[in-house]
Each structure stands twice: as structure tokens, then as C-alpha cells.
Amino acid sequence: MFLNKLCCLVLVAGTLVRCEAKIEHHAVKNVDCEDEDLSPKARRLFCAGKTNIIALTTSSPVENTMTPTPATPTQEIFIKPEGPITFEIPGTTQASWLEDELPECSELMEGFDDMDACKNSTEPEPIIRWRDMVFERLINQTWQDTQIKIHQNSSIGGVLLDPLMVDKLAGKTPTLDISQSSMMYSADLKMWNIQVHGLSTIYLSEVLVTRAQNLYDLDMKVVFSFDKLSANGTYNLNGTLGGWFGTSFTSDGDQSFDVDIVNATITPRVMLDTTDESKFDCGKNGDVLITEIEIPFNYDDISINFANLGYGYNAVINGLSIFILKTQEELLVSFLKDSIKEQVNSLIC
């Protein structure tokens, strides 16, 4: 008999129990568990627990093709405050120049020092203003949309920013024609073919809009930053160094120049106030006036190279660079004021 017993079914206490098959040694030895044609039933009966069972594997591991879901960037949770957000401006005192040399009374010893020849300075109360959070967020939101367009097109309002062709924008040649005189030098400088690089990297680093607590004025400041700016072009320079009895210098014709500026900022600031006859000499009482417009340009470091002009003329170069930046700021402010006055005459005196 091939098998002593394949299986038995015993009915015990109404329960159907399956008895395990007992397999003889010689039968197991005759079964080739590696035979691909072996039936599933025989494989289940004779090859259970065998280490030579054929493993069904793929030729290469199957990778998980599901794209992992990127982490959602953390977003600022906006919660409206219950009250106004305040901004403090340190108070200022108007001490007489006669008191500047007097020591503080608190620093003297009574009975030993002259207590009549001292001053009692008090810390002035800070000026409390309210921040206009709606206006600040509006500026931020508007700039985000504008910055995306600048990064995509390297232009704004149809004007190419990288590089910015200053001559084309100015509409004249030479673009800059400057004469300056001081105790140390006098110089006549012409510059043209000016290109500015890096303007498309502009980003908004600070917005501050504050109001008086009676809400009758507005002070708005916006800081635009550039990590690095550079400019190049052509110049022609003639002048004297050392006053009337100094030596003359020249660039010997048209030469190239380049400028590198690190951590530059442009900080437009506009202040509006309601007309008060006791404060202003123009406008109708109660009208809104633009009382201040500023567009200062600042930087951490500047490097200027004028070809064919030695290092001995650094004082001239530095003086001219400061003069150029200052005059261009003033020209820009004058242009803005004239443009506003042309459109809304009553806003500016």
C-alpha cells in the first residue's frame, strides 16, 4: 500500500476532525519537489517544509511607483488681533545748547558738588502710533504678484531690468553730465552707455505703515533690497586736484568704468497729513497733503573702478560717486512731486 493513510475523518462528539496524513519515507524520497510539472496537490502533500521548493520571484524587484505626496509648506496662520497693533517712536527733547555741557544732577554728590550747576534730564514719553495692518498686507500681496512677473520676464512695465539700459530710459546722451567743485577738487564728468545688472533680484524686505491714534495722518515706508548690483559703461573726466594751486588730471579720452554694490536698499517713504492752518501755509483746512517724499539709496559696500585713472584719485572718485547718488535721489523726488502735482494739484504745496 503506497500510503499507510492519507487522511481520515473522525466524527467525535458531533465534531468533524481532520487527521494528518502519515507519509512513508520511500514515497517522500521519490517525489521531486523541484519538478515544475508537479501538481499543486502533490506539492502541498509531499513538499511542505522542504527547503528546495521553487521560489517564484520576479527578475527584478518591483519598485513602488506611487509618487510620495510632497509636504505641504507651512503657511502663516492669520489671526485678527482684538485691538490695534502699536508702534513706538522714541520721544525727543529740545534741550538748550547752554545745558549741553552741564552734568546730570543724579551723577553729583549733594553737599560736595555744586548742585546748582547741573541739569535734571527726564526720559521723554515715546510717541505711540498704530500700524495699518490692512495697508501693509495690501502692499505685501501686491508686491508678491509683481515680483513673480519680474522674475519670469526680467522686466516691469515693458522696461527690461537685466540689464537696465539707462541711456534708453533717460533718452539723452551723455546720460550723466556733472560738474562739481569742492575744497579738494573740481571735476567735469560725463557718463554714457550705462548698463545696470541685478535689478531683477529685487525683493521686499520691510513694510511699515503707521497712523496717528486719531487716524488723521499716514506714514508709509517700504524697503526694497538687492544682494548685489553692478553697473558698467563709458566715462570721460577732466579736473583739478588740490584747489587753485593743484594739479590737473584727465581720463585721456573715453574710458570704461564698472561699479559693484553689495547689500543695496531703496527705501521709499511717503508721509500724508491732514491740513492744519497752524502747521501748513497752503491747502484748504482739512485737506490731505503729502508732506514728505523720500527715496534714499543705501548700501553696505561699493567698489568703483575708472579705467586709466590711478588710485591717487580715490578722493575724487568717492566724492563724485556720493555726489551722483545724492543728486539722482533729489532729481527722482522732484520728478515724483512734479508728476503728482500735475495730476492732483492739491496734494502737494
mmCIF file of C-alpha atoms in Angstrom, residues 95-243:
data_model
loop_
_atom_site.group_PDB
_atom_site.id
_atom_site.type_symbol
_atom_site.label_atom_id
_atom_site.label_comp_id
_atom_site.label_asym_id
_atom_site.label_seq_id
_atom_site.Cartn_x
_atom_site.Cartn_y
_atom_site.Cartn_z
ATOM 1 C CA ALA A 95 17.499 120.948 25.206
ATOM 2 C CA SER A 96 19.227 124.291 25.031
ATOM 3 C CA TRP A 97 22.812 124.294 23.851
ATOM 4 C CA LEU A 98 23.703 126.028 27.113
ATOM 5 C CA GLU A 99 22.754 122.873 29.012
ATOM 6 C CA ASP A 100 24.787 120.506 26.858
ATOM 7 C CA GLU A 101 27.919 120.966 28.975
ATOM 8 C CA LEU A 102 26.126 120.622 32.314
ATOM 9 C CA PRO A 103 26.419 117.292 34.168
ATOM 10 C CA GLU A 104 23.397 115.324 35.290
ATOM 11 C CA CYS A 105 22.394 116.164 38.888
ATOM 12 C CA SER A 106 21.984 112.456 39.606
ATOM 13 C CA GLU A 107 25.686 111.974 38.931
ATOM 14 C CA LEU A 108 26.762 114.565 41.528
ATOM 15 C CA MET A 109 27.184 114.227 45.311
ATOM 16 C CA GLU A 110 24.959 116.585 47.294
ATOM 17 C CA GLY A 111 26.927 118.662 49.840
ATOM 18 C CA PHE A 112 30.144 118.109 47.911
ATOM 19 C CA ASP A 113 29.328 119.176 44.331
ATOM 20 C CA ASP A 114 27.604 122.318 43.140
ATOM 21 C CA MET A 115 24.012 121.173 42.705
ATOM 22 C CA ASP A 116 23.001 124.462 41.077
ATOM 23 C CA ALA A 117 25.227 123.872 38.078
ATOM 24 C CA CYS A 118 23.594 120.676 36.858
ATOM 25 C CA LYS A 119 20.578 119.527 34.884
ATOM 26 C CA ASN A 120 17.784 117.072 35.516
ATOM 27 C CA SER A 121 17.049 115.306 32.279
ATOM 28 C CA THR A 122 13.917 113.221 32.007
ATOM 29 C CA GLU A 123 13.252 110.434 29.563
ATOM 30 C CA PRO A 124 10.641 111.746 27.114
ATOM 31 C CA GLU A 125 7.484 109.745 26.625
ATOM 32 C CA PRO A 126 7.513 107.677 23.407
ATOM 33 C CA ILE A 127 5.112 108.537 20.627
ATOM 34 C CA ILE A 128 2.566 105.747 20.202
ATOM 35 C CA ARG A 129 1.286 105.151 16.681
ATOM 36 C CA TRP A 130 -0.988 102.459 15.280
ATOM 37 C CA ARG A 131 0.080 100.165 12.476
ATOM 38 C CA ASP A 132 -2.232 99.955 9.481
ATOM 39 C CA MET A 133 -2.145 96.177 9.006
ATOM 40 C CA VAL A 134 -4.586 96.207 6.075
ATOM 41 C CA PHE A 135 -2.396 98.610 4.118
ATOM 42 C CA GLU A 136 0.769 96.661 4.980
ATOM 43 C CA ARG A 137 -0.762 93.372 3.839
ATOM 44 C CA LEU A 138 -2.095 95.010 0.665
ATOM 45 C CA ILE A 139 1.414 96.209 -0.236
ATOM 46 C CA ASN A 140 2.884 92.767 0.502
ATOM 47 C CA GLN A 141 0.238 90.978 -1.531
ATOM 48 C CA THR A 142 0.545 93.336 -4.496
ATOM 49 C CA TRP A 143 4.323 93.076 -4.492
ATOM 50 C CA GLN A 144 4.273 89.261 -4.447
ATOM 51 C CA ASP A 145 2.321 89.241 -7.710
ATOM 52 C CA THR A 146 4.628 91.874 -9.203
ATOM 53 C CA GLN A 147 7.788 90.052 -8.129
ATOM 54 C CA ILE A 148 6.672 86.836 -9.839
ATOM 55 C CA LYS A 149 6.318 88.744 -13.126
ATOM 56 C CA ILE A 150 9.728 90.377 -12.653
ATOM 57 C CA HIS A 151 11.431 87.016 -12.048
ATOM 58 C CA GLN A 152 9.708 85.464 -15.060
ATOM 59 C CA ASN A 153 10.290 88.289 -17.548
ATOM 60 C CA SER A 154 13.196 90.296 -16.026
ATOM 61 C CA SER A 155 11.140 93.379 -16.812
ATOM 62 C CA ILE A 156 8.458 95.623 -15.375
ATOM 63 C CA GLY A 157 6.052 97.861 -17.234
ATOM 64 C CA GLY A 158 7.735 96.915 -20.512
ATOM 65 C CA VAL A 159 11.166 98.078 -19.263
ATOM 66 C CA LEU A 160 13.902 95.417 -19.351
ATOM 67 C CA LEU A 161 15.607 95.218 -15.960
ATOM 68 C CA ASP A 162 18.521 92.860 -16.649
ATOM 69 C CA PRO A 163 20.380 94.690 -17.881
ATOM 70 C CA LEU A 164 18.743 98.092 -17.496
ATOM 71 C CA MET A 165 19.807 100.305 -20.416
ATOM 72 C CA VAL A 166 19.972 103.645 -18.626
ATOM 73 C CA ASP A 167 20.675 105.678 -21.784
ATOM 74 C CA LYS A 168 17.478 104.422 -23.409
ATOM 75 C CA LEU A 169 15.491 105.184 -20.285
ATOM 76 C CA ALA A 170 16.977 108.666 -19.885
ATOM 77 C CA GLY A 171 16.570 109.482 -23.564
ATOM 78 C CA LYS A 172 19.719 111.597 -23.800
ATOM 79 C CA THR A 173 23.476 111.326 -24.396
ATOM 80 C CA PRO A 174 25.579 111.655 -22.350
ATOM 81 C CA THR A 175 23.298 110.190 -19.741
ATOM 82 C CA LEU A 176 25.100 111.995 -16.913
ATOM 83 C CA ASP A 177 26.849 115.343 -17.333
ATOM 84 C CA ILE A 178 28.058 116.545 -13.932
ATOM 85 C CA SER A 179 30.326 119.337 -12.759
ATOM 86 C CA GLN A 180 31.358 119.530 -9.107
ATOM 87 C CA SER A 181 33.716 121.769 -7.141
ATOM 88 C CA SER A 182 34.950 121.429 -3.566
ATOM 89 C CA MET A 183 37.906 122.491 -1.431
ATOM 90 C CA MET A 184 39.820 119.403 -2.538
ATOM 91 C CA TYR A 185 38.991 119.099 -6.220
ATOM 92 C CA SER A 186 36.912 120.198 -9.197
ATOM 93 C CA ALA A 187 35.750 117.792 -11.877
ATOM 94 C CA ASP A 188 33.713 117.609 -15.067
ATOM 95 C CA LEU A 189 32.332 114.119 -15.600
ATOM 96 C CA LYS A 190 30.356 112.642 -18.481
ATOM 97 C CA MET A 191 28.976 109.078 -18.425
ATOM 98 C CA TRP A 192 27.030 107.100 -21.038
ATOM 99 C CA ASN A 193 26.423 103.556 -22.362
ATOM 100 C CA ILE A 194 25.387 102.768 -18.780
ATOM 101 C CA GLN A 195 24.060 99.288 -18.027
ATOM 102 C CA VAL A 196 22.841 98.169 -14.596
ATOM 103 C CA HIS A 197 22.772 94.459 -13.733
ATOM 104 C CA GLY A 198 20.956 92.690 -10.894
ATOM 105 C CA LEU A 199 17.780 94.765 -10.664
ATOM 106 C CA SER A 200 15.579 91.709 -11.290
ATOM 107 C CA THR A 201 16.780 90.219 -7.973
ATOM 108 C CA ILE A 202 14.846 92.896 -6.086
ATOM 109 C CA TYR A 203 12.806 91.731 -3.102
ATOM 110 C CA LEU A 204 10.637 93.377 -0.476
ATOM 111 C CA SER A 205 12.347 93.207 2.927
ATOM 112 C CA GLU A 206 10.216 95.524 5.076
ATOM 113 C CA VAL A 207 6.845 97.292 5.060
ATOM 114 C CA LEU A 208 5.721 99.684 7.770
ATOM 115 C CA VAL A 209 2.562 101.765 7.628
ATOM 116 C CA THR A 210 1.613 103.693 10.767
ATOM 117 C CA ARG A 211 -1.158 106.105 11.688
ATOM 118 C CA ALA A 212 -1.657 108.629 14.448
ATOM 119 C CA GLN A 213 -4.156 107.445 17.037
ATOM 120 C CA ASN A 214 -6.701 109.929 15.695
ATOM 121 C CA LEU A 215 -6.139 108.396 12.203
ATOM 122 C CA TYR A 216 -5.614 111.806 10.584
ATOM 123 C CA ASP A 217 -2.155 111.081 9.135
ATOM 124 C CA LEU A 218 -0.303 108.227 7.420
ATOM 125 C CA ASP A 219 3.409 107.332 7.370
ATOM 126 C CA MET A 220 4.348 104.641 4.845
ATOM 127 C CA LYS A 221 7.826 103.129 4.434
ATOM 128 C CA VAL A 222 8.808 100.283 2.100
ATOM 129 C CA VAL A 223 12.301 98.755 1.891
ATOM 130 C CA PHE A 224 13.385 97.102 -1.380
ATOM 131 C CA SER A 225 16.639 95.151 -1.193
ATOM 132 C CA PHE A 226 19.273 93.858 -3.628
ATOM 133 C CA ASP A 227 22.004 91.451 -2.537
ATOM 134 C CA LYS A 228 24.311 92.669 -5.295
ATOM 135 C CA LEU A 229 24.152 95.290 -8.051
ATOM 136 C CA SER A 230 26.695 96.117 -10.732
ATOM 137 C CA ALA A 231 26.968 98.773 -13.420
ATOM 138 C CA ASN A 232 29.306 99.481 -16.316
ATOM 139 C CA GLY A 233 29.664 101.945 -19.135
ATOM 140 C CA THR A 234 31.872 104.695 -20.595
ATOM 141 C CA TYR A 235 33.117 107.907 -18.976
ATOM 142 C CA ASN A 236 35.167 110.998 -19.700
ATOM 143 C CA LEU A 237 36.690 113.002 -16.854
ATOM 144 C CA ASN A 238 38.708 116.214 -16.579
ATOM 145 C CA GLY A 239 39.518 118.185 -13.462
ATOM 146 C CA THR A 240 41.998 119.533 -10.936
ATOM 147 C CA LEU A 241 43.102 118.167 -7.583
ATOM 148 C CA GLY A 242 44.187 120.395 -4.677
ATOM 149 C CA GLY A 243 42.292 123.617 -5.380
#
